XYZ file of C-alpha atoms in Angstrom:
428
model
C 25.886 30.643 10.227
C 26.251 34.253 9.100
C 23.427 36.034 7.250
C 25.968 36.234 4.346
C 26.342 32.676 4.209
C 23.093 31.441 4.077
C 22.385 34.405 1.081
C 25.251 32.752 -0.361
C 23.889 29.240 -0.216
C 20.563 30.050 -1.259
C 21.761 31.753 -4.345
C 24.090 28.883 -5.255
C 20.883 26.635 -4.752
C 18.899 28.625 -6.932
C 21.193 27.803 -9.718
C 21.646 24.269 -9.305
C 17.780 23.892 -8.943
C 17.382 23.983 -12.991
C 20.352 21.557 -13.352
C 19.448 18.696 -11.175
C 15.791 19.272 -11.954
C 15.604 18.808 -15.337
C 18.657 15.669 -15.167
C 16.822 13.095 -14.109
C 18.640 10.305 -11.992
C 20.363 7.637 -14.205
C 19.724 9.503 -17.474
C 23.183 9.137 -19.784
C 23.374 13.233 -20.527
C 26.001 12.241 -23.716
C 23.895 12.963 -26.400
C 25.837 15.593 -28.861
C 24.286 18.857 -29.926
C 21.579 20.567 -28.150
C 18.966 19.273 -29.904
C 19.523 15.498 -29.227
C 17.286 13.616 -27.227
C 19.343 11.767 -23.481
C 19.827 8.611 -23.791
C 18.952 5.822 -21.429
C 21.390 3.895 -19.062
C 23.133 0.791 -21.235
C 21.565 -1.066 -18.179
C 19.355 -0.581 -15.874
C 17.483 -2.861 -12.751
C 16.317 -6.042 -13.862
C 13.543 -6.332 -11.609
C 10.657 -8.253 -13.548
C 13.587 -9.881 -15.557
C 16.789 -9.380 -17.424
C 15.404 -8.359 -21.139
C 13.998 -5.179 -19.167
C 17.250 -3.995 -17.497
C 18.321 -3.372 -21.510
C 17.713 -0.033 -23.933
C 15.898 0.109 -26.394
C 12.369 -2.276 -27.558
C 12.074 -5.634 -25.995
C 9.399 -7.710 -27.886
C 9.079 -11.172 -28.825
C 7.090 -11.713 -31.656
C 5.264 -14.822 -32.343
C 3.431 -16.329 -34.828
C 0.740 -14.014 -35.995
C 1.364 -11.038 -33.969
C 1.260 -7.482 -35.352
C 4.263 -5.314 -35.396
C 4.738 -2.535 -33.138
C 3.370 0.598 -34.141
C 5.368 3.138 -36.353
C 4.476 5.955 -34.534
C 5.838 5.496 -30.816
C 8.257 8.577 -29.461
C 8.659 7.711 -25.776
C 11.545 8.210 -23.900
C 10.031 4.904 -22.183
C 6.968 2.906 -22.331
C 5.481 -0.470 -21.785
C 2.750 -2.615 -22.370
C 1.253 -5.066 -19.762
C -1.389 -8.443 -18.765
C -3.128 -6.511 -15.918
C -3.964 -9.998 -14.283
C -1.320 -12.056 -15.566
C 1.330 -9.687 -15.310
C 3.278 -10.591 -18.035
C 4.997 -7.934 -20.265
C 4.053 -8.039 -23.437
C 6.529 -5.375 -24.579
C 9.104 -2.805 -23.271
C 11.050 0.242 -24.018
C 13.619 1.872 -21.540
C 10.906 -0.139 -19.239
C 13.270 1.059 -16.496
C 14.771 3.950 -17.365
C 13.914 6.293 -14.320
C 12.764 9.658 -15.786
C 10.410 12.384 -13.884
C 6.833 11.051 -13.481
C 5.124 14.480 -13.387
C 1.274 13.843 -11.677
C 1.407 9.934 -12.434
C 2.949 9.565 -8.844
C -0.495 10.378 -7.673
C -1.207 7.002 -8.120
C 1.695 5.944 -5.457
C 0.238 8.663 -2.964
C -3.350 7.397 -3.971
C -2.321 3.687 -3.139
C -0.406 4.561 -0.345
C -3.198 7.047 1.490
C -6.344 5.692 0.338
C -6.409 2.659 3.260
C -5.705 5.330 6.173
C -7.988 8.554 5.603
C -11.747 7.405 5.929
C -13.342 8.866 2.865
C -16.668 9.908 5.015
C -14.244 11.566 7.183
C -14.482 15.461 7.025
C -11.130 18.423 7.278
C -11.599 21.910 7.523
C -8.487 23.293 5.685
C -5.584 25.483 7.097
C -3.900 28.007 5.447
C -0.454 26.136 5.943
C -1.636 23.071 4.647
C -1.878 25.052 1.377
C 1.387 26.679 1.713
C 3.941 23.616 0.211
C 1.422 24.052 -3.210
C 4.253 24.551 -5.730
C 3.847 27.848 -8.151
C 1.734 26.332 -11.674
C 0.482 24.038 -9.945
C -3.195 22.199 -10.882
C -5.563 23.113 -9.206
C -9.024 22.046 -8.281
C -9.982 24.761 -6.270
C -9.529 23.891 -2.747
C -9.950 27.231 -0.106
C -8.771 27.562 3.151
C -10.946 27.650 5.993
C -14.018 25.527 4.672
C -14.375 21.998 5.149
C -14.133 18.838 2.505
C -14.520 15.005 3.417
C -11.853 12.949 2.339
C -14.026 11.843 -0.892
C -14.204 15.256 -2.086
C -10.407 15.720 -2.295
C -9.903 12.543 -3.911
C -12.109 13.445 -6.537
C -10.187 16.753 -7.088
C -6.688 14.451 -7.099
C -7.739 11.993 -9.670
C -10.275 14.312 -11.766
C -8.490 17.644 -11.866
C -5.226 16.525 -10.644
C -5.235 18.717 -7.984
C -1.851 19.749 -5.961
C -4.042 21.480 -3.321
C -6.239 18.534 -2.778
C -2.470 16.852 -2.165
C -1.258 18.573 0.043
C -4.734 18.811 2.293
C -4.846 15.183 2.808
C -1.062 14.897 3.200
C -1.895 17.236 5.896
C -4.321 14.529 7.368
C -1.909 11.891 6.845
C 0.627 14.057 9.694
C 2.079 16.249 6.956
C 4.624 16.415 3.806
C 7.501 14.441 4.969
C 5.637 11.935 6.588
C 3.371 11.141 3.679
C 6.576 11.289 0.850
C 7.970 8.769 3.855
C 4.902 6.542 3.585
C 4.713 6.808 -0.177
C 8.717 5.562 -0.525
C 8.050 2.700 1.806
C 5.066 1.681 0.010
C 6.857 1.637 -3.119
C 10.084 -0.578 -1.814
C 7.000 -2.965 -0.415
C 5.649 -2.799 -4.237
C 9.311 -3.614 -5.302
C 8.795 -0.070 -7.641
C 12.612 0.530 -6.662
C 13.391 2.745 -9.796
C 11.227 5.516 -7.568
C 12.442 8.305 -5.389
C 9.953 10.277 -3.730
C 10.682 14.415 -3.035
C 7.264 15.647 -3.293
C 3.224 13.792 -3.339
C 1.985 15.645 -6.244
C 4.499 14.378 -8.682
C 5.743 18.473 -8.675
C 9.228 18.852 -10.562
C 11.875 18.264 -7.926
C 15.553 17.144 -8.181
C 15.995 13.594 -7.922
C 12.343 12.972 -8.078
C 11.605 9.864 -10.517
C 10.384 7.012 -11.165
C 9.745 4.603 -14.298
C 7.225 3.326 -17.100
C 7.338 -0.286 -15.115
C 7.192 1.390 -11.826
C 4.045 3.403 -12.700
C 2.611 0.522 -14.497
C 3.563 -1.808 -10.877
C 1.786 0.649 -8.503
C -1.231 1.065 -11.030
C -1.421 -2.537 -10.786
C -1.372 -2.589 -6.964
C -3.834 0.610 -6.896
C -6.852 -0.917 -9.202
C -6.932 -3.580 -6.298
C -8.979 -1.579 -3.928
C -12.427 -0.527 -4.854
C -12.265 2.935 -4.636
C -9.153 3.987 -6.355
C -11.295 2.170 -8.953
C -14.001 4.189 -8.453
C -11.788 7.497 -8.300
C -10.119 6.837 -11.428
C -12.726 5.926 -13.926
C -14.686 8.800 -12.814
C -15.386 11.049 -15.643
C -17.383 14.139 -13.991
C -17.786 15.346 -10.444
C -19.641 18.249 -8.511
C -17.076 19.614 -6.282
C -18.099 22.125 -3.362
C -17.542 25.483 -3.226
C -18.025 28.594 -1.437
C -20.835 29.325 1.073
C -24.184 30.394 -0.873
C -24.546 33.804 0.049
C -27.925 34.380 1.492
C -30.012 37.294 -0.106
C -30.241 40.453 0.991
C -31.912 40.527 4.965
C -31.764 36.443 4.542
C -30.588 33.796 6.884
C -27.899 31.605 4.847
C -29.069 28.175 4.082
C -28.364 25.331 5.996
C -27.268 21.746 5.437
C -28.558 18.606 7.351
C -25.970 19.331 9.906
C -26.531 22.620 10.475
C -23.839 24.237 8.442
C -23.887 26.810 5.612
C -24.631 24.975 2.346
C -22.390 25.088 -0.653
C -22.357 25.895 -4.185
C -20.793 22.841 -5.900
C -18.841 23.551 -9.404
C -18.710 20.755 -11.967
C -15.179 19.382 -12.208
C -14.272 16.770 -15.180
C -11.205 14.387 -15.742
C -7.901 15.450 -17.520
C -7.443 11.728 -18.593
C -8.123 12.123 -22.185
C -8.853 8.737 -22.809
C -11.418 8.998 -20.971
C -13.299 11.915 -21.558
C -11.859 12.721 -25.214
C -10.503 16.306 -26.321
C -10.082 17.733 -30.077
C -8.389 15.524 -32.131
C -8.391 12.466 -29.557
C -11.762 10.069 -28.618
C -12.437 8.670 -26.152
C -10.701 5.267 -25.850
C -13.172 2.407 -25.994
C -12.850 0.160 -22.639
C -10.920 2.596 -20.670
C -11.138 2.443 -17.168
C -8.777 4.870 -15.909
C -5.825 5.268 -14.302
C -3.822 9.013 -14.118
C -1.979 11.312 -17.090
C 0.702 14.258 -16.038
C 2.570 16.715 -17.239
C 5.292 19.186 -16.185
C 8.115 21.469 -17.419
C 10.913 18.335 -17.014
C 8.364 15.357 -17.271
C 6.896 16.028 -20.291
C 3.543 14.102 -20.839
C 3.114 10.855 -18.824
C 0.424 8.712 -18.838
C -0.707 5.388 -17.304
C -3.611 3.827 -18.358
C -5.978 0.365 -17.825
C -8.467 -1.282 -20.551
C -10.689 -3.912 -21.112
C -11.767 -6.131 -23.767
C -13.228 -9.013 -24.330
C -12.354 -9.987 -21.272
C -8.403 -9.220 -21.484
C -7.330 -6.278 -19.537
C -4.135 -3.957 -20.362
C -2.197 -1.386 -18.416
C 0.107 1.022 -20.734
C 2.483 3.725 -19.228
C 4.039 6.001 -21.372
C 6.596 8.717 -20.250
C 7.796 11.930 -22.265
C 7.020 11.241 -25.872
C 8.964 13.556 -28.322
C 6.351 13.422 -30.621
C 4.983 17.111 -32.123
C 1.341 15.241 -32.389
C -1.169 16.459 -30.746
C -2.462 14.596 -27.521
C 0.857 12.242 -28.098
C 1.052 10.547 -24.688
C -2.488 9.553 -25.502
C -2.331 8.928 -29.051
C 0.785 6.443 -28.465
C -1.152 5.183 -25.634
C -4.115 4.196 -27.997
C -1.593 2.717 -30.264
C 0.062 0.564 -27.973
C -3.332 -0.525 -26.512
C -4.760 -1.742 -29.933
C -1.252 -3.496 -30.631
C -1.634 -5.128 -27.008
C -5.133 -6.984 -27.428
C -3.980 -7.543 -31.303
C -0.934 -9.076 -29.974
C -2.353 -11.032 -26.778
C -1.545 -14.750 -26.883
C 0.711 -14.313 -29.841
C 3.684 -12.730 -28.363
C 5.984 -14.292 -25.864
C 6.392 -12.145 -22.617
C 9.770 -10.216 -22.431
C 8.911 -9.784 -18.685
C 6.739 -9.726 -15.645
C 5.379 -7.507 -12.910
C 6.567 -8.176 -9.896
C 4.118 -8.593 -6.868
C 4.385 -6.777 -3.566
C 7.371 -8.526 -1.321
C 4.434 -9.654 1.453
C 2.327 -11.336 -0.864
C 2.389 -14.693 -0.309
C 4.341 -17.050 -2.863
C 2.127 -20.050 -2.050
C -1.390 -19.124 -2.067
C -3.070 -20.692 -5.009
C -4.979 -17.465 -7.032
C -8.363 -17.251 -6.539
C -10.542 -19.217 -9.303
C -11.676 -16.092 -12.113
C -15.480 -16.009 -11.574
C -17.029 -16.363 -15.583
C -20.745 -16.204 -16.538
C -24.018 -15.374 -14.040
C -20.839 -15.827 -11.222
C -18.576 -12.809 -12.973
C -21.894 -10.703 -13.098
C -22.665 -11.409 -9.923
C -19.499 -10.827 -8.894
C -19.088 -7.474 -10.284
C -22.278 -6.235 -9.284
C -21.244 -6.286 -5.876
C -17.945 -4.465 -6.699
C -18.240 -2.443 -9.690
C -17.462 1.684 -9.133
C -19.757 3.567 -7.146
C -18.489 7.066 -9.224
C -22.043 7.773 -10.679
C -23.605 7.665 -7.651
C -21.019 9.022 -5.109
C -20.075 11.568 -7.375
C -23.009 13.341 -8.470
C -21.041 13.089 -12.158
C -21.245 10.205 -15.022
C -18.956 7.722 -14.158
C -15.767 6.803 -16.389
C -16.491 3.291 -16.896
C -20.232 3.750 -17.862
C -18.581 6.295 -20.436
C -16.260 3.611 -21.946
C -18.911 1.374 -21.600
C -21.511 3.429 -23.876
C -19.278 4.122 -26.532
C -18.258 0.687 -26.865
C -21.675 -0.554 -27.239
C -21.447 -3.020 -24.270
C -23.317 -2.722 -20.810
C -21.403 -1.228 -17.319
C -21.662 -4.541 -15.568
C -18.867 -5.440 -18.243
C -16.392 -3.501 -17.463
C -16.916 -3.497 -13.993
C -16.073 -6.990 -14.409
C -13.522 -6.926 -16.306
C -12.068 -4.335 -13.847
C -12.578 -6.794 -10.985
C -10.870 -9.489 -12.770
C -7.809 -7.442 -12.246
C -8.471 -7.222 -8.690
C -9.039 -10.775 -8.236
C -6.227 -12.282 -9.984
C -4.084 -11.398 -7.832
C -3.613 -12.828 -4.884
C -2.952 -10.317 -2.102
C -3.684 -11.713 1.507
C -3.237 -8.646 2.632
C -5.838 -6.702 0.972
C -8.306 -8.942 0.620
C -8.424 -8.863 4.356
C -8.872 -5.366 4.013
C -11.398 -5.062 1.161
C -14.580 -4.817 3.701
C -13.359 -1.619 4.542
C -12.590 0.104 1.907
């Protein structure tokens, strides 16, 4: 191909970059005048039932049950029984829109079981090179080493692309780890997904949904330490070298290598650690909140109380409020445990295709057994992190003790029956 041609095709890809980025796959692009919102397919997959292939709000409304809030703008949302799985309302549940950072939870999920977090990588300067321009950072520098738990800190916490793209690069690199990440999600039945890049960067064609996020959340908070990651509030994160003094030796570590500086990092989850105008949510435990140019805001997140346990994703809310995603989050999570029990379920969330249909699910542990129980599995982020851990945060401004939410948390994980990972859980 002549030089001229490939100038020529780079130009005209330049141009269609902005056009197929910011049309997401399967949006209807009919709305008149430039200041009307797209509108969603007229029908979309009906995985997890046929009321949540429609547009528009799917709820049921029994006896008793609250309305839906006034104040909801998403282009999509939906609210979920973490344990049960039952959808306890939907809107545009499938419409597939850009997820901005929320993939992180698919690449989370999908890497977590294969990188030992012990496990320590002393950074290239072309694993830093596929970092998009904008992108978040945490703060990751070539040449000096981070274990595996360090750079999962600086994905959940600070959302970091670098951290990304360094463990993709210990997973065998980009394509292989966008690969593993679109498998994972067929496996998770999360078919409304297409995966382009791991850090949830705007790409064309890259998209998912509210009920995929809210599926691979699900299938994340089974494993312990995406638990851990994601309720994790505040972190020390390592830095450069100390630089000795003047005519001083640098400092050593126990292994004989130049100590660190370490740089508090906290989470961007507002739910979790509050910001002006928004407080912290009261039994949050997590999960991940993004935001780009073509996503908007996105958010995914998973509470508990009184023993019932919710996951909310909501993508791209039009809203001029400040804090939106989170503010229609909150609202959707008080209508949720108001509405619990009275509401009939417009849908479900599906379970992986290998779980098995006819294992029985394993008996929910209650009293002195549930404490038990989640003392042996509650989030380690407090003490692994150096930082306060999300959870414990949630826990003290809702006046209750950790070991509650850490239960409540491991009532997720236990309801549903995955042969596959439980085989796996003394590993992780």
């Amino acid at each position: 191909m002549s030089a001229l041609k490939k100038t020529a095709l780079t130009v005209l890809a330049a141009a269609l970059l902005p056009i197929l980025t910011a049309v997401p796959a399967s949006a209807d692009t009919k709305a008149e005048g430039p200041d009307k919102e797209p509108q969603p397919p007229a029908s979309m997959s009906k995985v997890g039932g046929a009321r949540l292939s429609k547009a528009g709000t799917q709820v049921n409304l029994g006896a008793g049950a609250p309305v839906l809030p006034k104040k909801l703008s998403g282009r999509s949302w939906i609210v979920a029984d973490a344990e049960s799985g039952e959808v306890l309302a939907s809107h545009n549940a499938h419409w597939r829109l850009p997820p901005a950072s929320t993939l992180k939870m698919l690449f989370a999920d999908t890497l977590l079981p294969k990188l030992p977090k012990n496990k320590s990588y002393k950074v290239k300067p072309k694993d830093l090179e596929p970092v998009g321009a904008g992108s978040s950072l945490v703060g990751v520098k070539e040449n000096l080493s981070y274990t595996v738990h360090d750079l999962w800190l600086g994905v959940f916490l600070r959302s970091g692309n670098d951290a990304v793209h360094v463990l993709a690069a210990m997973n065998g690199g980009v394509a292989k780890s966008v690969q593993d990440m679109q498998e994972h999600a067929e496996e998770l039945q999360a078919l409304d997904t297409n995966v382009v890049s791991p850090d949830g960067y705007d790409e064309p064609l890259q998209v998912s949904s509210a009920y995929d996020l809210t599926l691979i959340a699900r299938s994340g908070l089974q494993k312990k330490d995406f638990r851990e990651y994601c309720a994790t509030a505040t972190a020390k994160f390592p830095g450069e070298p100390i630089k000795p003094a003047k005519g001083e030796k640098p400092e050593k570590d126990k292994k004989g290598k130049p100590k660190r500086e370490f740089f508090e990092i906290q989470n961007t989850n507002r739910l979790l650690t509050g910001a002006p105008g928004i407080a912290p949510y009261k039994g949050i435990a997590g999960v991940k909140n993004g935001n780009t140019t073509h996503a908007g805001a996105t958010f995914t997140g998973v509470a508990e109380r009184n023993g019932k346990v919710l996951l909310v994703t909501v993508m791209n809310p039009s809203s001029h409020e400040g804090q939106a995603v989170y503010q229609e989050t909150t609202r959707l999570l008080d209508w949720g445990f108001a509405a619990s029990g009275k509401v009939k379920p417009v849908g479900t969330l599906v379970p992986p295709k290998s779980a098995a249909t006819n294992v029985s699910p394993t008996p929910t542990p209650v009293g002195a057994d549930a404490i038990k129980a989640a003392e042996q599995d509650k989030p380690l982020a407090a003490a692994n992190s150096g930082g306060t851990g999300g959870v414990g945060t949630a826990l003290a401004l809702a006046g209750g003790a950790l070991i509650v939410l850490a239960g409540g948390v491991y009532l997720v994980n236990r309801r549903w029956p995955l042969p596959d990972l439980v085989r796996r859980r003394p590993r992780e």
